[in-house]
Coordinates of C-alpha atoms in Angstrom, one line a residue:
X82 CA 0.2 0.1 0.0
X83 CA 1.6 3.3 -1.3
X84 CA 1.8 6.4 1.2
X85 CA -0.1 8.2 -1.6
X86 CA -3.2 6.0 -1.3
X87 CA -2.8 6.4 2.6
X88 CA -3.1 10.3 2.2
X89 CA -5.9 10.2 0.0
X90 CA -7.9 7.6 1.7
X91 CA -7.7 9.8 4.8
X92 CA -10.4 12.5 3.0
X93 CA -13.8 11.9 4.0
X94 CA -15.2 12.0 0.5
X95 CA -13.0 9.1 -0.8
X96 CA -14.0 7.1 2.3
X97 CA -17.6 7.5 1.6
X98 CA -16.9 6.4 -2.1
X99 CA -14.3 3.5 -1.0
X100 CA -15.6 0.1 -2.0
X101 CA -14.4 -2.2 1.1
X102 CA -13.4 -5.8 0.5
X103 CA -14.5 -8.8 2.3
X104 CA -13.1 -10.0 5.5
X105 CA -10.4 -12.8 5.9
X106 CA -11.7 -14.9 8.6
X107 CA -10.4 -17.9 10.6
X108 CA -10.8 -19.3 13.8
X109 CA -8.0 -18.9 16.2
X110 CA -7.6 -21.9 18.5
X111 CA -6.5 -22.0 22.1
X112 CA -6.0 -25.4 23.9
X113 CA -6.0 -25.7 27.3
X114 CA -5.9 -28.6 29.9
X115 CA -8.5 -28.5 32.8
X116 CA -9.1 -31.4 35.3
X117 CA -12.5 -32.9 35.3
X118 CA -14.2 -32.3 38.3
X119 CA -15.7 -35.7 38.8
X120 CA -13.1 -37.8 37.3
X121 CA -10.1 -36.0 38.5
X122 CA -8.7 -36.6 34.9
X123 CA -7.0 -33.9 32.9
X124 CA -9.1 -33.0 29.8
X125 CA -8.2 -30.8 26.5
X126 CA -10.3 -28.0 26.4
X127 CA -10.4 -26.2 22.6
X128 CA -11.3 -22.6 22.8
X129 CA -12.2 -21.0 19.4
X130 CA -11.7 -17.4 18.9
X131 CA -13.0 -15.8 15.5
X132 CA -10.7 -13.5 14.0
X133 CA -11.3 -11.5 10.9
X134 CA -8.6 -9.3 9.2
X135 CA -9.5 -6.6 6.5
X136 CA -7.3 -6.1 3.2
X137 CA -4.4 -3.5 3.8
X138 CA -6.3 -0.7 2.3
X139 CA -9.5 -1.1 4.3
X140 CA -7.3 -1.5 7.1
X141 CA -5.6 1.8 6.7
X142 CA -8.9 3.5 6.6
X143 CA -10.1 1.6 9.8
X144 CA -7.1 2.4 11.8
X145 CA -7.7 6.1 11.0
X146 CA -11.3 6.4 11.9
X147 CA -10.2 4.3 15.3
X148 CA -7.4 6.9 16.3
X149 CA -10.4 9.7 15.8
X150 CA -12.7 7.6 18.0
X151 CA -10.0 7.0 20.4
X152 CA -9.2 10.3 21.0
X153 CA -12.6 11.4 21.5
X154 CA -13.1 8.5 24.0
X155 CA -10.3 9.6 26.0
X156 CA -11.5 13.1 26.1
X157 CA -14.7 11.4 27.7
X158 CA -13.3 9.3 30.1
X159 CA -10.9 12.0 31.5
X160 CA -14.4 14.1 32.1
X161 CA -16.1 11.0 33.8
X162 CA -13.3 10.1 35.9
X163 CA -13.0 6.7 34.6
X164 CA -9.7 6.9 32.5
X165 CA -8.0 4.4 34.8
X166 CA -10.8 1.9 35.0
X167 CA -11.0 1.1 31.5
X168 CA -7.6 -0.6 30.8
X169 CA -7.9 -2.4 27.5
X170 CA -7.0 -1.3 24.1
X171 CA -5.6 2.0 25.3
X172 CA -2.1 3.3 25.1
X173 CA -2.0 4.0 28.9
X174 CA 2.2 3.0 29.2
X175 CA 1.5 -0.2 31.1
X176 CA 1.8 -3.8 30.6
X177 CA -1.0 -6.3 32.0
X178 CA 1.3 -7.2 35.1
X179 CA 0.9 -3.3 36.1
X180 CA -2.8 -3.7 36.1
X181 CA -2.5 -6.9 38.1
X182 CA -0.2 -5.7 40.7
X183 CA -2.7 -2.9 40.9
X184 CA -5.6 -5.0 42.1
X185 CA -3.8 -7.1 44.1
X186 CA -2.1 -4.3 46.3
X187 CA -5.9 -3.3 46.5
X188 CA -7.1 -6.6 47.7
X189 CA -4.2 -6.5 50.3
X190 CA -4.7 -3.2 51.5
X191 CA -8.5 -3.9 52.3
X192 CA -8.4 -7.5 53.5
X193 CA -10.6 -9.5 53.9
X194 CA -12.0 -8.7 50.4
X195 CA -14.2 -10.3 48.0
X196 CA -12.7 -10.9 44.5
X197 CA -15.8 -10.7 41.8
X198 CA -14.9 -11.7 38.1
X199 CA -17.1 -11.5 35.3
X200 CA -17.0 -12.6 31.7
X201 CA -19.3 -11.2 28.9
X202 CA -20.4 -13.9 26.7
X203 CA -19.8 -13.8 23.2
X204 CA -18.8 -10.1 23.4
X205 CA -18.3 -9.1 19.9
X206 CA -20.4 -11.0 18.6
X207 CA -23.6 -9.3 20.7
X208 CA -23.0 -5.8 20.6
X209 CA -26.3 -4.3 19.4
X210 CA -26.0 -2.1 16.2
X211 CA -28.8 0.4 17.3
X212 CA -26.9 1.2 20.4
X213 CA -23.7 1.3 18.8
X214 CA -25.0 3.6 16.2
X215 CA -26.3 5.9 19.0
X216 CA -23.5 6.1 21.0
X217 CA -21.0 6.7 18.0
X218 CA -23.5 9.9 17.1
X219 CA -23.5 11.0 20.7
X220 CA -19.6 10.8 20.8
X221 CA -19.3 12.3 17.8
X222 CA -21.7 15.4 18.7
X223 CA -23.8 14.9 15.5
X224 CA -27.7 14.2 14.7
X225 CA -26.8 12.0 11.9
X226 CA -23.4 10.0 10.9
X227 CA -21.6 11.9 8.2
X228 CA -21.4 9.8 4.6
X229 CA -18.0 8.8 5.4
X230 CA -18.8 7.5 9.1
X231 CA -21.6 5.9 7.8
X232 CA -19.8 4.0 5.2
X233 CA -17.3 3.1 7.8
X234 CA -20.2 1.7 10.7
X235 CA -22.1 0.1 7.9
X236 CA -19.0 -1.8 6.8
X237 CA -18.1 -2.8 10.3
X238 CA -21.8 -4.0 11.2
X239 CA -22.9 -5.2 7.7
X240 CA -19.6 -7.1 7.2
X241 CA -18.9 -10.0 4.9
X242 CA -15.9 -12.5 5.1
X243 CA -14.3 -15.3 3.0
X244 CA -13.2 -18.2 5.2
X245 CA -9.4 -19.0 5.2
X246 CA -9.7 -22.6 5.4
X247 CA -11.9 -22.2 1.9
X248 CA -9.1 -20.5 0.6
X249 CA -6.5 -23.0 1.6
X250 CA -8.6 -25.9 0.1
X251 CA -8.6 -24.1 -3.2
X252 CA -6.2 -25.7 -5.9
X253 CA -5.3 -22.2 -7.3
X254 CA -5.5 -20.0 -4.4
X255 CA -4.3 -22.5 -1.8
X256 CA -0.6 -22.8 -3.0
X257 CA -0.6 -18.7 -3.1
X258 CA -1.2 -18.7 0.8
X259 CA 2.0 -20.9 1.2
X260 CA 4.0 -18.7 -0.3
X261 CA 6.3 -16.1 2.1
X262 CA 5.8 -13.0 -0.3
X263 CA 3.0 -13.6 -2.8
X264 CA 1.4 -9.9 -2.7
X265 CA -2.8 -9.7 -3.2
X266 CA -4.0 -13.1 -3.5
X267 CA -7.0 -12.4 -5.6
X268 CA -9.4 -9.4 -6.4
X269 CA -13.4 -9.8 -5.7
X270 CA -14.0 -10.6 -9.6
X271 CA -11.3 -13.5 -9.4
X272 CA -12.9 -14.7 -6.0
X273 CA -16.2 -14.8 -7.6
X274 CA -15.0 -16.5 -10.4
X275 CA -13.3 -19.3 -8.6
X276 CA -16.5 -19.9 -6.3
X277 CA -15.3 -18.9 -3.2
X278 CA -18.2 -17.8 -1.0
X279 CA -18.9 -14.5 0.6
X280 CA -20.3 -14.9 3.9
X281 CA -22.6 -12.5 5.7
X282 CA -22.7 -11.3 9.4
X283 CA -24.0 -14.4 11.1
X284 CA -26.2 -12.5 13.2
X285 CA -27.5 -10.5 10.3
X286 CA -28.4 -14.2 9.1
X287 CA -30.3 -14.9 12.0
X288 CA -32.3 -11.6 11.8
X289 CA -30.5 -10.2 14.8
X290 CA -28.9 -6.5 14.3
X291 CA -25.9 -7.4 16.3
X292 CA -22.4 -8.4 16.1
X293 CA -19.0 -6.7 14.9
X294 CA -16.0 -8.5 13.5
X295 CA -13.2 -9.3 16.0
X296 CA -9.7 -8.4 14.8
X297 CA -10.2 -5.0 12.7
X298 CA -8.3 -2.0 13.9
X299 CA -11.6 -0.4 14.8
X300 CA -13.5 -3.1 16.7
X301 CA -11.6 -2.6 20.0
X302 CA -12.1 1.1 19.9
X303 CA -16.1 0.6 19.3
X304 CA -16.3 -2.0 21.9
X305 CA -14.9 0.5 24.4
X306 CA -17.8 3.2 23.0
X307 CA -20.2 0.4 23.1
X308 CA -19.3 0.1 27.0
X309 CA -19.1 3.7 28.0
X310 CA -22.5 4.0 29.9
X311 CA -21.8 0.9 31.6
X312 CA -18.2 1.8 32.7
X313 CA -19.7 5.0 34.3
X314 CA -22.4 3.2 36.0
X315 CA -20.5 0.3 37.1
X316 CA -17.7 2.8 38.4
X317 CA -19.8 5.3 40.1
X318 CA -21.5 2.7 42.0
X319 CA -18.3 0.9 43.0
X320 CA -17.2 4.3 44.3
X321 CA -20.0 4.6 46.4
X322 CA -19.6 1.3 48.4
X323 CA -15.4 2.0 48.2
X324 CA -15.0 -0.9 45.8
X325 CA -12.4 -1.4 42.9
X326 CA -13.8 -1.6 39.3
X327 CA -11.7 -2.3 36.2
X328 CA -12.9 -3.7 32.8
X329 CA -10.2 -5.4 30.3
X330 CA -12.5 -5.7 27.2
X331 CA -14.9 -8.5 28.4
X332 CA -13.5 -9.3 31.4
X333 CA -14.7 -7.2 34.7
X334 CA -13.0 -7.2 37.7
X335 CA -14.3 -5.9 41.1
X336 CA -12.7 -5.9 44.6
X337 CA -15.5 -5.2 47.4
X338 CA -16.0 -5.7 50.7
X339 CA -17.6 -9.4 51.7
X340 CA -20.7 -8.1 52.8
X341 CA -21.3 -6.0 49.7
X342 CA -20.3 -8.7 47.2
X343 CA -23.9 -10.0 46.8
X344 CA -25.6 -6.8 46.4
X345 CA -22.8 -5.8 43.8
X346 CA -23.0 -8.8 41.8
X347 CA -26.7 -8.5 41.4
X348 CA -26.1 -4.5 40.3
X349 CA -23.5 -5.8 37.5
X350 CA -25.8 -8.4 36.0
X351 CA -28.8 -5.8 35.9
X352 CA -26.5 -3.2 34.1
X353 CA -25.4 -5.6 31.9
X354 CA -28.6 -6.6 31.0
X355 CA -29.3 -3.3 30.1
X356 CA -26.5 -3.1 27.5
X357 CA -28.3 -6.2 25.5
X358 CA -25.4 -8.3 26.8
X359 CA -25.2 -11.2 29.2
X360 CA -22.3 -12.5 31.7
X361 CA -21.0 -16.4 31.2
X362 CA -22.4 -17.8 34.7
X363 CA -19.7 -20.8 34.2
X364 CA -16.6 -18.3 34.1
X365 CA -18.2 -15.7 36.8
X366 CA -16.0 -16.2 40.0
X367 CA -16.2 -15.0 43.4
X368 CA -13.2 -15.4 45.9
X369 CA -12.8 -14.5 49.2
X370 CA -9.3 -12.7 50.0
X371 CA -7.8 -13.0 53.6
X372 CA -4.3 -12.5 54.3
X373 CA -5.2 -12.5 57.8
X374 CA -6.5 -16.5 57.7
X375 CA -4.5 -19.1 59.3
X376 CA -4.9 -21.4 56.0
X377 CA -3.6 -18.9 53.2
X378 CA -4.5 -21.6 50.6
X379 CA -8.1 -22.7 52.0
X380 CA -10.1 -21.3 49.1
X381 CA -9.6 -21.2 45.5
X382 CA -7.4 -18.2 44.3
X383 CA -8.6 -15.3 42.1
X384 CA -7.3 -15.1 38.4
X385 CA -6.8 -11.8 36.4
X386 CA -4.7 -11.2 33.4
X387 CA -2.6 -14.3 33.4
X388 CA -1.7 -14.0 37.3
X389 CA -3.1 -15.9 40.3
X390 CA -3.7 -14.0 43.7
X391 CA -2.9 -15.8 46.6
X392 CA -2.8 -14.4 50.0
X393 CA 0.8 -15.5 50.2
X394 CA 1.5 -13.6 47.1
X395 CA 1.1 -13.5 43.3
X396 CA 1.8 -16.0 40.9
X397 CA 2.0 -16.4 36.8
X398 CA -1.5 -18.8 36.1
X399 CA -1.0 -22.2 35.9
X400 CA -2.1 -22.6 32.5
X401 CA 0.0 -19.9 31.3
X402 CA 3.0 -21.5 32.7
X403 CA 2.0 -25.0 31.4
X404 CA 1.7 -23.5 27.8
X405 CA 5.4 -22.2 28.1
X406 CA 6.5 -25.8 29.4
X407 CA 4.8 -27.2 26.4
X408 CA 6.4 -24.6 23.9
X409 CA 10.3 -25.3 25.4
X410 CA 9.7 -29.4 25.1
X411 CA 8.1 -28.7 21.7
X412 CA 11.1 -26.5 20.8
X413 CA 13.9 -28.8 22.0
X414 CA 12.2 -31.9 20.4
X415 CA 12.0 -30.0 17.1
X416 CA 15.8 -29.0 17.3
X417 CA 16.5 -32.6 18.1
X418 CA 14.7 -34.1 15.1
X419 CA 16.1 -31.5 12.5
X420 CA 19.5 -32.8 13.7
X421 CA 18.9 -36.3 13.2
X422 CA 17.5 -35.7 9.8
X423 CA 20.7 -33.8 8.9
X424 CA 22.4 -36.8 10.1
X425 CA 20.7 -39.4 8.0
X426 CA 21.5 -36.9 4.9
X427 CA 24.8 -37.4 5.6
X428 CA 25.1 -33.4 6.6
X429 CA 26.4 -32.4 9.7
X430 CA 24.6 -33.6 13.0
X431 CA 25.3 -30.4 15.0
X432 CA 22.6 -29.7 17.1
X433 CA 22.0 -25.9 17.4
X434 CA 21.1 -24.5 20.7
X435 CA 21.7 -20.9 20.5
X436 CA 18.1 -20.0 19.4
X437 CA 16.8 -22.3 22.4
X438 CA 19.0 -20.4 25.0
X439 CA 17.9 -17.3 23.9
X440 CA 14.4 -18.2 23.8
X441 CA 14.2 -20.0 26.9
X442 CA 16.9 -18.2 29.2
X443 CA 17.0 -14.6 30.9
X444 CA 19.7 -12.8 28.7
X445 CA 21.1 -9.4 29.2
X446 CA 23.3 -7.4 26.8
X447 CA 24.6 -4.0 26.0
X448 CA 23.2 -1.7 23.3
X449 CA 25.7 1.0 23.2
X450 CA 25.9 2.2 26.6
X451 CA 22.4 0.8 28.1
X452 CA 22.3 -2.6 29.4
X453 CA 19.0 -4.4 27.6
X454 CA 17.4 -7.8 28.5
X455 CA 16.4 -9.9 25.6
X456 CA 12.4 -10.1 25.4
X457 CA 11.1 -13.6 25.9
X458 CA 8.9 -15.2 28.4
X459 CA 12.0 -15.0 31.5
X460 CA 12.4 -11.3 30.9
X461 CA 8.6 -11.0 31.3
X462 CA 8.5 -13.3 34.2
X463 CA 11.2 -10.7 35.7
X464 CA 9.3 -7.6 34.8
X465 CA 5.9 -9.2 36.3
X466 CA 7.9 -9.9 39.7
X467 CA 9.1 -6.6 39.9
X468 CA 5.7 -5.0 39.2
X469 CA 4.1 -6.9 42.0
X470 CA 5.4 -6.2 45.9
X471 CA 5.8 -9.8 46.5
X472 CA 7.6 -11.3 43.4
X473 CA 9.3 -13.9 44.5
X474 CA 7.1 -16.7 43.8
X475 CA 6.8 -15.5 40.0
X476 CA 10.9 -15.8 40.0
X477 CA 10.9 -19.1 41.3
X478 CA 8.6 -20.0 38.8
X479 CA 10.7 -18.7 35.8
X480 CA 13.9 -19.8 37.0
X481 CA 12.3 -23.5 37.3
X482 CA 11.6 -23.3 33.7
X483 CA 14.9 -22.0 32.8
X484 CA 16.6 -24.7 34.5
X485 CA 14.8 -27.3 32.8
X486 CA 15.4 -25.5 29.4
X487 CA 19.2 -25.8 30.3
X488 CA 19.1 -29.3 31.4
X489 CA 17.0 -30.4 28.5
X490 CA 19.6 -28.4 25.9
X491 CA 22.6 -29.8 27.8
X492 CA 21.4 -33.3 27.4
X493 CA 20.7 -33.4 23.5
X494 CA 24.0 -31.8 23.3
X495 CA 25.4 -34.6 25.1
X496 CA 23.6 -37.1 23.0
X497 CA 24.7 -35.8 19.6
X498 CA 28.3 -35.3 20.6
X499 CA 28.5 -39.1 21.5

């Protein structure tokens, strides 16, 4: 995409005439291992998240309008004093561990406390189009959307998409996707000629005027706009009872006095219902945080943004850590397999471990006169530990993974040197 197009595309008249292309859709798969409460056996649980990507030119336009929208939202957040409560999709200069550490600090300072964690069901798929349009007009201060804003709104609500799996299965288009640098795969006329189906927003197909795609540059800003009234009402209610309120996309966290928990839960459920959304009952968690108990691990620990809150201190969530262990073992096996293949072909059977060391160990280096660290899970863990007041357990978790990685690397190097 040229700079000339980018400059031209920002003009409202051009946007109002722009022909948006279908989105490219696929399901992002996340594998978790959970223990069955009845049998005690670990089971594989697959979570699918629908992701839709626009074309480069469409993304350029959407990113520009998302920027306008986000700046306007920031002004409103400051005016309503909720800027610190909405923490997703905003350049606040902080990482997830900073937000988690802030919540942990509040729970410790106000112990005993109840930690309430809510998850909105199918968040992006259930955003009501009428509510969204009314709030967009209100934010922009207009009675009706201008032609360019309406074109953007129309595209993001009445969107169409092609399935990535259908493109991969196509005899002509599939091989092009495998190329590292293939440029545009096909234009609309070619897609139609090759019989590629254009799917409509599934909610509209069912007669429900709701849902926006997840993955476009403007989706995040629109979701924050949609939740503006909820954020204000929830924050004001929490302030009245001296509770802690944060929303990270579809995850809502509240820390309150134990005696306020039931009434507060009812209030949040009613506010969410007023937004034509629902809380997933199976994902709602209520945890007592009491650092004064004789048995600090007597109850289930609370989880937030990849961390677990125990009265004895924070730790990286078990599923997140287990994922890193699986990645480490998979990378070791891949390196060993590659060396074996080279041996069978008569090439050098040398095992290459430099990348493995860099990927799974804490490495410091100088860039000029500045001491830097390599960005990987090991450095992320240490930054997380530093953000919390009690990060010793996080450091132990990370160092255990590093030691295991070094042992496995040393083992395969020994095997191939003998």
